[in-house]
Short mmCIF file of C-alpha atoms in Angstrom, two decimals:
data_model
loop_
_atom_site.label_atom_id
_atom_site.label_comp_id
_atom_site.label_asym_id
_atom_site.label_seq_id
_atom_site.Cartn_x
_atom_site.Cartn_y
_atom_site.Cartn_z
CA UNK A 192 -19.61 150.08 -11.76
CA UNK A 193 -15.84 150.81 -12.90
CA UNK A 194 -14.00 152.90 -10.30
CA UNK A 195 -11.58 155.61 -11.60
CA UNK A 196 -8.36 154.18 -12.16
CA UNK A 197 -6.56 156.69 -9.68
CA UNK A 198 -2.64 156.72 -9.41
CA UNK A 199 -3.00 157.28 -5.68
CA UNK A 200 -3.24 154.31 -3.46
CA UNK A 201 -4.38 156.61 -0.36
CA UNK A 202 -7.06 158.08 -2.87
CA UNK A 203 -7.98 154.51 -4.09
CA UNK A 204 -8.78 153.18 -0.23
CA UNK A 205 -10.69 156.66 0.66
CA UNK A 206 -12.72 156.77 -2.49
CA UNK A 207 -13.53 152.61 -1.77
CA UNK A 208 -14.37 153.17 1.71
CA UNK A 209 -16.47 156.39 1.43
CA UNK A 210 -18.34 154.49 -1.86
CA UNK A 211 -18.97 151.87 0.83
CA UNK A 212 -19.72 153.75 3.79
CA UNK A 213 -22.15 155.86 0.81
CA UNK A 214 -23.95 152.63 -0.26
CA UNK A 215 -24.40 151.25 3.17
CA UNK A 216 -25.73 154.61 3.99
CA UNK A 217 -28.30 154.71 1.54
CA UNK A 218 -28.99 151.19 1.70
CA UNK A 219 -30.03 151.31 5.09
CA UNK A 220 -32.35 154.52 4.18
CA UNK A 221 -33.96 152.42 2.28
CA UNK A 222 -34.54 150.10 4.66
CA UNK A 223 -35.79 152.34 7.30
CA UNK A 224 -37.61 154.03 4.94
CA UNK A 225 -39.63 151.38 3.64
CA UNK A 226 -39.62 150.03 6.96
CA UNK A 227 -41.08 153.35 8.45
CA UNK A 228 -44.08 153.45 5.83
CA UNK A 229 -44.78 150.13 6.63
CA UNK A 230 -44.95 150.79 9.95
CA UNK A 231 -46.73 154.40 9.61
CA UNK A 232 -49.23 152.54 7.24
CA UNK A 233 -50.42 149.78 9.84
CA UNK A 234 -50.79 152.17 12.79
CA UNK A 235 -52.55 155.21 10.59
CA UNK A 236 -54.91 151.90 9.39
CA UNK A 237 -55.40 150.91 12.62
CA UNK A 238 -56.31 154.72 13.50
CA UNK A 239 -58.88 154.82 11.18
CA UNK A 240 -60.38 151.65 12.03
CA UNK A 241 -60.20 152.70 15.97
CA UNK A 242 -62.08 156.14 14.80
CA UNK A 243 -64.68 154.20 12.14
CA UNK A 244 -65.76 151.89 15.63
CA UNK A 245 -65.90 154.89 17.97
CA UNK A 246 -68.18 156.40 15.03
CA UNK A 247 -70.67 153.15 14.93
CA UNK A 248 -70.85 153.41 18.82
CA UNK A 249 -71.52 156.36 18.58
CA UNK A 250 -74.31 156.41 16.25
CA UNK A 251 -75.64 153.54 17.10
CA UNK A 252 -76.16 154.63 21.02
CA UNK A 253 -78.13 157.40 20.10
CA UNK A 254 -80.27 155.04 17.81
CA UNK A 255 -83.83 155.10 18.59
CA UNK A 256 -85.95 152.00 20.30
CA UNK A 257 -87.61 149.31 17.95
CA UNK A 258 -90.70 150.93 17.05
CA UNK A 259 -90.11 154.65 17.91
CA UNK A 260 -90.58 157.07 14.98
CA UNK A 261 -87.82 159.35 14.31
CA UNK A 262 -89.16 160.93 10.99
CA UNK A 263 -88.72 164.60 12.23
CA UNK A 264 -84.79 163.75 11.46
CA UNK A 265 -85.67 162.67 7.71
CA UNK A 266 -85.55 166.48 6.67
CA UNK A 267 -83.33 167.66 8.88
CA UNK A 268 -80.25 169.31 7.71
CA UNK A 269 -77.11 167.11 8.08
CA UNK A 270 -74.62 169.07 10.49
CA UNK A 271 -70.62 169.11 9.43
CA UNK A 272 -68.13 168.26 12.46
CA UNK A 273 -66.14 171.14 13.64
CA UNK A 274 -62.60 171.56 12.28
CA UNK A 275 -60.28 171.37 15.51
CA UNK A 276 -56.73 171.15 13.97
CA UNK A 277 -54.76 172.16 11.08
CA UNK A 278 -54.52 168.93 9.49
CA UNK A 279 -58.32 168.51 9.96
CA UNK A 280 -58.75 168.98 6.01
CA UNK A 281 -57.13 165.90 5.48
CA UNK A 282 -59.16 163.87 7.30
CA UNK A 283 -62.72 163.22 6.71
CA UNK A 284 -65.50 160.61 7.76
CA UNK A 285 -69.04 159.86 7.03
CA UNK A 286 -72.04 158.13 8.73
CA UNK A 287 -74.79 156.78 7.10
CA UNK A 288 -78.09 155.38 9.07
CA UNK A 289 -80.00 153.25 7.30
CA UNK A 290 -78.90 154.72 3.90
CA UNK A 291 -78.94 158.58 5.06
CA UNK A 292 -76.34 160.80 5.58
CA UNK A 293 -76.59 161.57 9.18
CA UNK A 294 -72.88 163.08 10.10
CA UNK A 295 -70.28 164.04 7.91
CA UNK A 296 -66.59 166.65 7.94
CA UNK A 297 -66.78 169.18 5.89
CA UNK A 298 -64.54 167.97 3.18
CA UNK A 299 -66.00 164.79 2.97
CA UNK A 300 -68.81 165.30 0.75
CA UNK A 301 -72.41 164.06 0.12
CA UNK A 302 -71.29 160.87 -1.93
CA UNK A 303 -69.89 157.87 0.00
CA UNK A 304 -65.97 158.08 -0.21
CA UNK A 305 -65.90 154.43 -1.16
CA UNK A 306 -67.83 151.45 -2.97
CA UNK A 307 -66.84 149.13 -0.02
CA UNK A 308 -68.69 148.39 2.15
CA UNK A 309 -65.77 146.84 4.42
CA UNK A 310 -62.25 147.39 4.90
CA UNK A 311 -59.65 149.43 3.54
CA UNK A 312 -59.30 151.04 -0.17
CA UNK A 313 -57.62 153.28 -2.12
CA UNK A 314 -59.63 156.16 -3.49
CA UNK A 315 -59.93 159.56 -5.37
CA UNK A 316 -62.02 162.10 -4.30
CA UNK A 317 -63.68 165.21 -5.43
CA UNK A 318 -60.65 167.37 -5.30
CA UNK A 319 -58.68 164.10 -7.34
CA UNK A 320 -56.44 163.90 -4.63
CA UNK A 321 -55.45 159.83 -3.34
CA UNK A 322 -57.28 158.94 0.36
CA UNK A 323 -56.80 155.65 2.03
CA UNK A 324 -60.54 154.95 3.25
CA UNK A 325 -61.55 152.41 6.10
CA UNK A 326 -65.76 151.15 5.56
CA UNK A 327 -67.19 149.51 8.69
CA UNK A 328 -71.23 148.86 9.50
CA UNK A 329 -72.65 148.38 12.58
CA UNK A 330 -73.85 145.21 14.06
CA UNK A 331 -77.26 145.89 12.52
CA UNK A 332 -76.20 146.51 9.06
CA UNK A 333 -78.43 150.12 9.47
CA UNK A 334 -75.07 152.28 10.26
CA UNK A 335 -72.43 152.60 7.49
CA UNK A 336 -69.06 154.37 8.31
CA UNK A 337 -66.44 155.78 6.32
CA UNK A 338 -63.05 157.31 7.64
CA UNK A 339 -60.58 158.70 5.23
CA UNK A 340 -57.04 160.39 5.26
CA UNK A 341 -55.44 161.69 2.06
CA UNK A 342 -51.50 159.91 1.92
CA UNK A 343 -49.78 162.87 1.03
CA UNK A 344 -50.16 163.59 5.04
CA UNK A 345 -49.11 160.28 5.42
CA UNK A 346 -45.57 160.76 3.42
CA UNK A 347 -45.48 164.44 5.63
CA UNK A 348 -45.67 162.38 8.68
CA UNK A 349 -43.25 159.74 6.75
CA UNK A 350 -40.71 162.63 6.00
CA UNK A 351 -40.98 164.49 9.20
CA UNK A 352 -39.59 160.70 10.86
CA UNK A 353 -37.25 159.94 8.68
CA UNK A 354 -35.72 163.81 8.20
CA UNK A 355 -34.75 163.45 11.71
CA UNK A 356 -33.13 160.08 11.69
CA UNK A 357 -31.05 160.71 8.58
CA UNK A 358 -30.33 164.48 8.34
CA UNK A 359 -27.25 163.97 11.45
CA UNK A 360 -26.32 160.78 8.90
CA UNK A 361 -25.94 163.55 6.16
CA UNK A 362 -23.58 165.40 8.05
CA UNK A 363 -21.68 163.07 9.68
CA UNK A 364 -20.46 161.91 5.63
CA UNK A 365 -17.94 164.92 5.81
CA UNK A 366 -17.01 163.98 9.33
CA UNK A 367 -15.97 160.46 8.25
CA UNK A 368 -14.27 161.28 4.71
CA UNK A 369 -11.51 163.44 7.46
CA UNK A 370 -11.11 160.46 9.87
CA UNK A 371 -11.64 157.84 7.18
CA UNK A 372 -8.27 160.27 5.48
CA UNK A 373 -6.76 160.12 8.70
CA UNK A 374 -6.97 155.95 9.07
CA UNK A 375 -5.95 155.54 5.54
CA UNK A 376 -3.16 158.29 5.49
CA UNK A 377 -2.04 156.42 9.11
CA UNK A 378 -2.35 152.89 7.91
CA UNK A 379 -0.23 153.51 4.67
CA UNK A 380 2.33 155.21 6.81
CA UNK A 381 4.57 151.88 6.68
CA UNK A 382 4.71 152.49 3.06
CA UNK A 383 5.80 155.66 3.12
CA UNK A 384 8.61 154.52 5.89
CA UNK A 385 9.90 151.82 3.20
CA UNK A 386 9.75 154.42 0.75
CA UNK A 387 11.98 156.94 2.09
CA UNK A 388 14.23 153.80 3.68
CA UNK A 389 14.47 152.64 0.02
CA UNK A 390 15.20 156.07 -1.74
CA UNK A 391 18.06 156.94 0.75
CA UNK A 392 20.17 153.55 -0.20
CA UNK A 393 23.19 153.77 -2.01
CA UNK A 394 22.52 151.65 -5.60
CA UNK A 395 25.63 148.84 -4.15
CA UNK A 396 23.53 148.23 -0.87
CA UNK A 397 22.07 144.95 -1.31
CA UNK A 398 21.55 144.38 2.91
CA UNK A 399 18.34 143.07 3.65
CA UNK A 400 15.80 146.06 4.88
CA UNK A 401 14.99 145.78 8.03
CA UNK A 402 12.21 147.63 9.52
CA UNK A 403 10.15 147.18 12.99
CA UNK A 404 6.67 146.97 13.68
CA UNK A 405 6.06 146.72 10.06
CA UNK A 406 2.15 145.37 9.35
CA UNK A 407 1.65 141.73 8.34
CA UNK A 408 0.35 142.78 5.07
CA UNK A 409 3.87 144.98 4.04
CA UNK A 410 5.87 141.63 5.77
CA UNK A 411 5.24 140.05 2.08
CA UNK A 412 6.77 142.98 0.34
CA UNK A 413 10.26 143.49 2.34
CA UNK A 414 10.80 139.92 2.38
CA UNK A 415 9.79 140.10 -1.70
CA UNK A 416 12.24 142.48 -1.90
CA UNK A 417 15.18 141.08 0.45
CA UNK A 418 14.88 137.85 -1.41
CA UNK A 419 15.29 140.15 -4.72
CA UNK A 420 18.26 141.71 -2.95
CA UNK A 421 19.62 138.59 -2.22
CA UNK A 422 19.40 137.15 -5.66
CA UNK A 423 21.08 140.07 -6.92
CA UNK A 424 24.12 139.39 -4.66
CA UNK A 425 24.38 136.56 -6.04
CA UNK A 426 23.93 137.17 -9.63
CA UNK A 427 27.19 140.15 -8.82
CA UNK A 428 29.16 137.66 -6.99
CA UNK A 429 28.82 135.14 -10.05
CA UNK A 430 30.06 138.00 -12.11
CA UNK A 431 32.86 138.68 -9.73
CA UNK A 432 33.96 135.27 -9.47
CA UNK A 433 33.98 134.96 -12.83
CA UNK A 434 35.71 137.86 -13.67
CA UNK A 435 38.31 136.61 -11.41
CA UNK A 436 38.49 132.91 -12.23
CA UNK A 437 38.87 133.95 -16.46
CA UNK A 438 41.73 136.35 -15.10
CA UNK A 439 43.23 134.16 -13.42
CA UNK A 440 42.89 130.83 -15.25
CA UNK A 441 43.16 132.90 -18.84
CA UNK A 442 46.83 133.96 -17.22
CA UNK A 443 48.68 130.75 -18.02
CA UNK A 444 47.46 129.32 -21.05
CA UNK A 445 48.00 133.08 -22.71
CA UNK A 446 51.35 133.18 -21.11
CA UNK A 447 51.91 129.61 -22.48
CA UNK A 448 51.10 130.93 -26.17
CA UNK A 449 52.80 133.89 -26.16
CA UNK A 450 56.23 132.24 -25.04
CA UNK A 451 55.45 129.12 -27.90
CA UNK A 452 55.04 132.47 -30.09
CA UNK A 453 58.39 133.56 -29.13
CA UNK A 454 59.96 130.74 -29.68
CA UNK A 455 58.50 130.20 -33.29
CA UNK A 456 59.33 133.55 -34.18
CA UNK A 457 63.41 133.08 -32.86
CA UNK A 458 63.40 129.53 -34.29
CA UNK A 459 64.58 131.18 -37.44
CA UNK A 460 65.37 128.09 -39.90
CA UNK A 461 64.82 125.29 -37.79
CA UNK A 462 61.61 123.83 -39.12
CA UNK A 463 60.68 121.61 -36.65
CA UNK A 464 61.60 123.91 -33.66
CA UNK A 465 58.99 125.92 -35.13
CA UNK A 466 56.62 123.43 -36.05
CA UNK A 467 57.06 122.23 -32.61
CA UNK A 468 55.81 125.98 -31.23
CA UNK A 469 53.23 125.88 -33.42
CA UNK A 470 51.25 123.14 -32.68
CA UNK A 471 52.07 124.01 -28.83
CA UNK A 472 50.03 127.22 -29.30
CA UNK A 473 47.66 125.69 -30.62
CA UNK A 474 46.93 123.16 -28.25
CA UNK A 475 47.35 126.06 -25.66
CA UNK A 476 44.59 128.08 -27.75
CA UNK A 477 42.57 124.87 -27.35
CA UNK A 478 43.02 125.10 -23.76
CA UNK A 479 41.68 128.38 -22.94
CA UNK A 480 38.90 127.63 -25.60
CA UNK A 481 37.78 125.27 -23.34
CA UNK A 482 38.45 127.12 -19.98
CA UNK A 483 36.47 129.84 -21.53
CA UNK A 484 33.66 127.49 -22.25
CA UNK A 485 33.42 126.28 -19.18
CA UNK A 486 33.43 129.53 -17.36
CA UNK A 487 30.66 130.44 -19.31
CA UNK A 488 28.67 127.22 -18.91
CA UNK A 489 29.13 127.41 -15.25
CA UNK A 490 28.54 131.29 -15.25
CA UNK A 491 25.19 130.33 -17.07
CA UNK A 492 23.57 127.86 -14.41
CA UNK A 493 24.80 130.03 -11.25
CA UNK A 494 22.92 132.75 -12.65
CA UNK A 495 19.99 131.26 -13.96
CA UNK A 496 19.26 128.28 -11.63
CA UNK A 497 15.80 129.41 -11.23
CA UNK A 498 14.86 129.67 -14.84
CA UNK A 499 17.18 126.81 -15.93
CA UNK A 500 15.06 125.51 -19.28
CA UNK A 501 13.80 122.36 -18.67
CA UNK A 502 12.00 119.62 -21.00
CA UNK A 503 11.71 115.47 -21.20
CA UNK A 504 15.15 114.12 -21.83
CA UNK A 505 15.89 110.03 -22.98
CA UNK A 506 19.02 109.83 -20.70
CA UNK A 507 19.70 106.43 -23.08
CA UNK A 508 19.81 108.38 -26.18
CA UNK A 509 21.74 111.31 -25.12
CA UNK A 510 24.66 108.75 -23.27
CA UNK A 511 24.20 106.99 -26.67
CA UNK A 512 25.23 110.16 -28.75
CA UNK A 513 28.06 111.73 -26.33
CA UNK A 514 29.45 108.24 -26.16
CA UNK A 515 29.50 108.12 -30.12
CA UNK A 516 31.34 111.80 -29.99
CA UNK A 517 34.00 110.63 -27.81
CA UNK A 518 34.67 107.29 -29.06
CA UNK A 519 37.38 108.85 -31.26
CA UNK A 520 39.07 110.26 -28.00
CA UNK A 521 39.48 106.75 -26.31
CA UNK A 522 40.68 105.53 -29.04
CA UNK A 523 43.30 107.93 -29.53
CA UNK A 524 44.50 106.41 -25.96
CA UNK A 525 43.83 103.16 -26.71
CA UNK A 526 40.93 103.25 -24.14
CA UNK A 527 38.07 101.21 -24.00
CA UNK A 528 34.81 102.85 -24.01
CA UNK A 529 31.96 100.56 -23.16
CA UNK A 530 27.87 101.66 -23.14
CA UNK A 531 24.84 99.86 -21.57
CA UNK A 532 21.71 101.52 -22.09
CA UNK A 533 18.23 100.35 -22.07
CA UNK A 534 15.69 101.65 -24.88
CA UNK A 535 14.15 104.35 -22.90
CA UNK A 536 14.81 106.58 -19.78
CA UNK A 537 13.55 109.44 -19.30
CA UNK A 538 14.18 112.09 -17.00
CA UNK A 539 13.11 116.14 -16.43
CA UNK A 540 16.07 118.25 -17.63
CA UNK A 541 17.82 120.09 -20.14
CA UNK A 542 19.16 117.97 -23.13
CA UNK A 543 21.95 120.19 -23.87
CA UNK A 544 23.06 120.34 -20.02
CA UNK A 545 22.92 116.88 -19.12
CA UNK A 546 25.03 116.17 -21.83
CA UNK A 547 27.36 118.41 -20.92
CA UNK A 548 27.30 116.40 -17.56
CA UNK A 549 27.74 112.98 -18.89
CA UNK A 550 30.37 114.79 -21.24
CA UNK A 551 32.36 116.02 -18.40
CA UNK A 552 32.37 112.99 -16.35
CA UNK A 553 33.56 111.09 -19.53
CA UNK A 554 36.45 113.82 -20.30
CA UNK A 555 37.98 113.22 -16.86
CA UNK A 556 37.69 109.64 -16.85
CA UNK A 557 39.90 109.49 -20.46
CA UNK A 558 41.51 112.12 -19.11
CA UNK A 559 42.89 110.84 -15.65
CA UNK A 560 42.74 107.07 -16.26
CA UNK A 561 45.78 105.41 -18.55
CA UNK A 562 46.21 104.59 -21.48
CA UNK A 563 44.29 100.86 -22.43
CA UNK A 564 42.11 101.55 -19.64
CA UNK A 565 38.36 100.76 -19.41
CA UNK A 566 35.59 103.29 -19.25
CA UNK A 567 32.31 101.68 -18.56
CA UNK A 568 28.84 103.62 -19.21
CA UNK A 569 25.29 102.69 -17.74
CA UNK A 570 22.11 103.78 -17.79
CA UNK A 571 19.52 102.05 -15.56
CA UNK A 572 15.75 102.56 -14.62
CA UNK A 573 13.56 100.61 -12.40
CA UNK A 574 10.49 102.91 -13.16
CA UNK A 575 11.18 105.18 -10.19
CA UNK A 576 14.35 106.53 -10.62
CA UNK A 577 16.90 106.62 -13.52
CA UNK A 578 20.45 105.90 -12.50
CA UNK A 579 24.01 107.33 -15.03
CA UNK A 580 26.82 105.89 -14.31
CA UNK A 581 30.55 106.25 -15.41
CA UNK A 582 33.00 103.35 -13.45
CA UNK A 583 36.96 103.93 -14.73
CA UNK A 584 39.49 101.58 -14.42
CA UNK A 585 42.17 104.39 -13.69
CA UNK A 586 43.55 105.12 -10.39
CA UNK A 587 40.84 106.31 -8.31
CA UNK A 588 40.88 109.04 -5.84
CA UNK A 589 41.43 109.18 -1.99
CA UNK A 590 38.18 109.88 0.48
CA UNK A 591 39.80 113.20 1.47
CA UNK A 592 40.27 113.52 -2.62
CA UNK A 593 36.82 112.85 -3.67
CA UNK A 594 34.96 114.60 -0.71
CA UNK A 595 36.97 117.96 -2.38
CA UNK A 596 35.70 116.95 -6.10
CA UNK A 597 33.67 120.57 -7.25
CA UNK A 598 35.69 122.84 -5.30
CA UNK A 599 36.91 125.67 -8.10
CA UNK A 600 40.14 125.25 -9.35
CA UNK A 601 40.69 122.42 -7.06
CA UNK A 602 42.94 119.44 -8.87
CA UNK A 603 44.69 116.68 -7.70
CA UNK A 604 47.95 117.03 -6.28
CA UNK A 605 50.51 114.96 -9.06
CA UNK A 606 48.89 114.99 -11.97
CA UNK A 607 50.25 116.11 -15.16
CA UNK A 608 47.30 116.78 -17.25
CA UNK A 609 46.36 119.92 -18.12
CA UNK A 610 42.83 121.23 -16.46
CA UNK A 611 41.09 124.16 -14.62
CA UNK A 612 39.33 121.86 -12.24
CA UNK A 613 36.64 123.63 -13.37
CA UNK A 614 34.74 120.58 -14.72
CA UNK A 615 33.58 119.10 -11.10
CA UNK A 616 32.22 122.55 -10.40
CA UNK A 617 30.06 122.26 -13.92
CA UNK A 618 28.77 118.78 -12.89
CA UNK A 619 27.72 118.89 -9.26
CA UNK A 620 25.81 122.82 -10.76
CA UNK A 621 23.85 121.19 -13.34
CA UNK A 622 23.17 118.22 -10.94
CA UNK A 623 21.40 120.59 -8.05
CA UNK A 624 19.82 122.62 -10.57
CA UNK A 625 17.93 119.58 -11.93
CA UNK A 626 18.04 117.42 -8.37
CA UNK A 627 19.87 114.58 -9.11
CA UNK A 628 21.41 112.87 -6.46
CA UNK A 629 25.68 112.22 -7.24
CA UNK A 630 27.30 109.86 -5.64
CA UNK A 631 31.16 109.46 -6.08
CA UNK A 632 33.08 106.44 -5.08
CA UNK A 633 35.58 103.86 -5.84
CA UNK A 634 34.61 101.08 -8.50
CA UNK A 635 33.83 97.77 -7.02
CA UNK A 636 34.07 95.91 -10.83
CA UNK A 637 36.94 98.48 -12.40
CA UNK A 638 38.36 99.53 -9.40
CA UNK A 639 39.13 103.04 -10.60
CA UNK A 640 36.63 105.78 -9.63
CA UNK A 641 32.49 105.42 -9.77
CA UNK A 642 30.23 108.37 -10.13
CA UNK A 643 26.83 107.31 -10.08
CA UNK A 644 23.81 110.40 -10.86
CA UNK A 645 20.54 109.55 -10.19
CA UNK A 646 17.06 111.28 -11.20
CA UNK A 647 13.53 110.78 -10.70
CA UNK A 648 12.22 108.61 -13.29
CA UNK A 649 9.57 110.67 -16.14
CA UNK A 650 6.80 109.12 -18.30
CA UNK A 651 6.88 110.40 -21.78
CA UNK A 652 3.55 111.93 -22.93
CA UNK A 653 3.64 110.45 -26.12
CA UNK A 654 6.04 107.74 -27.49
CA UNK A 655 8.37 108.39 -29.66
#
């Protein structure tokens, strides 16, 4: 059975329950009636076997002794019991002595009401209408007995039971579709409470709802719905900070082009003072290329941490090609850029962000570390984990220094290269959103600064 797909959720429950209620209702009149006929049908039996012995006693005590003529009775008329009662028509009985018809009702007829002999049958009689008929003889085999009772008295009697039992059932149905109404309109009350709580917020309130006495099964839904709340916050205060961060890191390097502007357009003749403010504007157009980048990158994971994309990734191949993309780089410092990969490592991640990891950490070690210094790459796997590591051979950074690494905009006081700071932030985000553990310290073999990120290791389902 397909219920009515009804809009109401009050008129879904009371429509369930009083289908229920309906079923159980008429399941146990079933019972009770089936039960009931069963119960009707053995006792009526036993009735007419009770009234079919009293009959053989009866006949049978005024039998004659052994030997004692009673032919005077052979042409005797057979006399028909008196009706007492108004149900008297349906019932009727015979007696037979020694194959005569000696006692009879007046509905029962000359013919014997059954071809037993014994025990209980089904039969139709004259006026085609269905008896149940009980056949007993006497001890002596000369007295037969029949006792009859038509079964459309028995399903009177059956109706007359049962019409009392379930008629107050019929009309207590209304009674319980009003307080079955009343339970479901007071148990959906909560509902209606975070309804009304919810319509009267202002579309900026993001505060958890908080409601008391609320029932265990709406619990799920608020805290569904704070936790929504929640990651909407945070999706607004990414925006925010981001909006602020562009404006304010997006200040200098514009500032920077439009003076290097200036000062090509006033540098009149002089080639190479204009040459000069050329390729500064460029390299400042470079710069907030890249800031922008990163803002967006960063932007990106804080927003979508949860749905971050996610696939097998050979940590040894993807080192292999960023390392290939910045060799050029180190040796435009003179830098040495050294890899040591196995064949295969696999990890689960992004491809495209953990390269922008390794990427990163390999832009600030160029970056910060002298020229002719060393940059040393590794990638290492002992089947349960798979450790990246990037070792420098620059100057290093102070505990106070490195504890501060991924803190926006945060760079190391004395420096003169050119950064947002924004790169730490972009490393230690794509590291929690695929749980790998970063370590930062100094080198022990380089003795500049070691960053060390380690995942757990992944089996490839196939072999590439």
């Amino acid at each position: 059975m397909t219920l009515p797909r009804l809009k109401s959720l009050q008129a879904r429950l009371l429509g369930l329950l009083l289908l229920l209620v309906t079923l159980v209702w008429l399941g146990a009149a079933g019972f009770v009636w089936v039960d009931a006929s069963d119960e009707l049908d053995e006792l009526l039996d036993g009735h007419l076997a009770q009234s079919a012995a009293l009959l053989i006693v009866q006949q049978t005590g005024h039998g004659k002794e052994p030997g004692t003529s009673d032919d005077h009775e052979d042409d005797g008329p057979v006399d028909d019991a008196p009706s007492l009662h108004k149900y008297a028509p349906r019932v009727a009985f015979q007696v037979f002595h020694e194959g005569r018809l000696t006692m009879q009702s007046a509905n029962a007829g000359a013919l014997p009401m059954s071809q037993m002999t014994r025990g209980f049958s089904t039969v139709k009689l004259h006026d085609k209408s269905a008896w149940r008929v009980f056949a007993a003889q006497g001890n002596e085999g000369d007295v037969q007995v029949f006792v009859g009772e038509q079964i459309d008295s028995r399903d009177s009697i059956l109706w007359a039971v049962l019409k009392g039992v379930l008629t107050p059932l019929m009309y207590a149905l209304p009674l319980l579709a009003v307080v079955g109404w009343l339970a479901v309109r007071n148990g959906l009350a909560p509902l209606r409470h975070l309804s009304q709580v919810l319509t009267q917020r202002q579309p900026n309130a993001l505060e958890p709802v908080v409601l008391n006495d609320l029932p265990s099964e709406v619990e799920p839904v608020v805290h569904s719905l704070n936790a929504l709340f929640e990651r909407i916050q945070a999706m607004m205060d990414s925006e925010r900070r981001f909006t602020a961060d562009a404006a304010h890191e997006l200040r200098t390097p514009i500032a920077a082009i439009r003076t290097q502007a200036q000062v090509a357009l006033g540098a009149g003749a002089d080639v190479e003072q204009r040459s000069r403010a050329l390729n500064y504007t460029l390299a400042g157009c470079d710069r907030a290329t890249h800031l922008v980048e990163q803002l967006l990158t960063l932007s990106r994971l804080e927003t979508s941490s949860a749905g971050a994309p996610s696939g097998l990734v050979d940590v040894s191949a993807m080192a292999q090609r960023v390392a290939a993309d910045l060799a050029m780089v180190a040796l435009g410092h003179d830098q040495e850029l050294v890899l040591d990969a196995p064949a295969k490592a696999f990890i689960q991640a992004d491809d495209m962000l953990t390269s922008v990891l390794l990427r990163n950490l390999l832009d600030n070690a160029m970056r910060y570390s002298p020229d002719g210094a060393q940059i040393h790459v590794s990638v290492k796997t002992d089947g349960q984990h798979v450790t990246l590591q990037v070792e420098d051979s620059g100057p290093g950074l102070a505990e106070l220094e490195m504890a501060r690494l991924g803190e926006r905009f945060y760079r190391v006081l004395g420096t003169d290269k050119t950064g947002s700071g924004l790169g730490w932030s972009i490393i230690r985000r794509i590291a929690a959103v695929y749980r790998a553990q970063l370590e930062v310290r100094r080198s022990e073999q380089l003795g500049g600064l070691s960053v060390t990120a380690r995942w757990p290791a992944r089996v490839a389902a196939t072999n590439p």
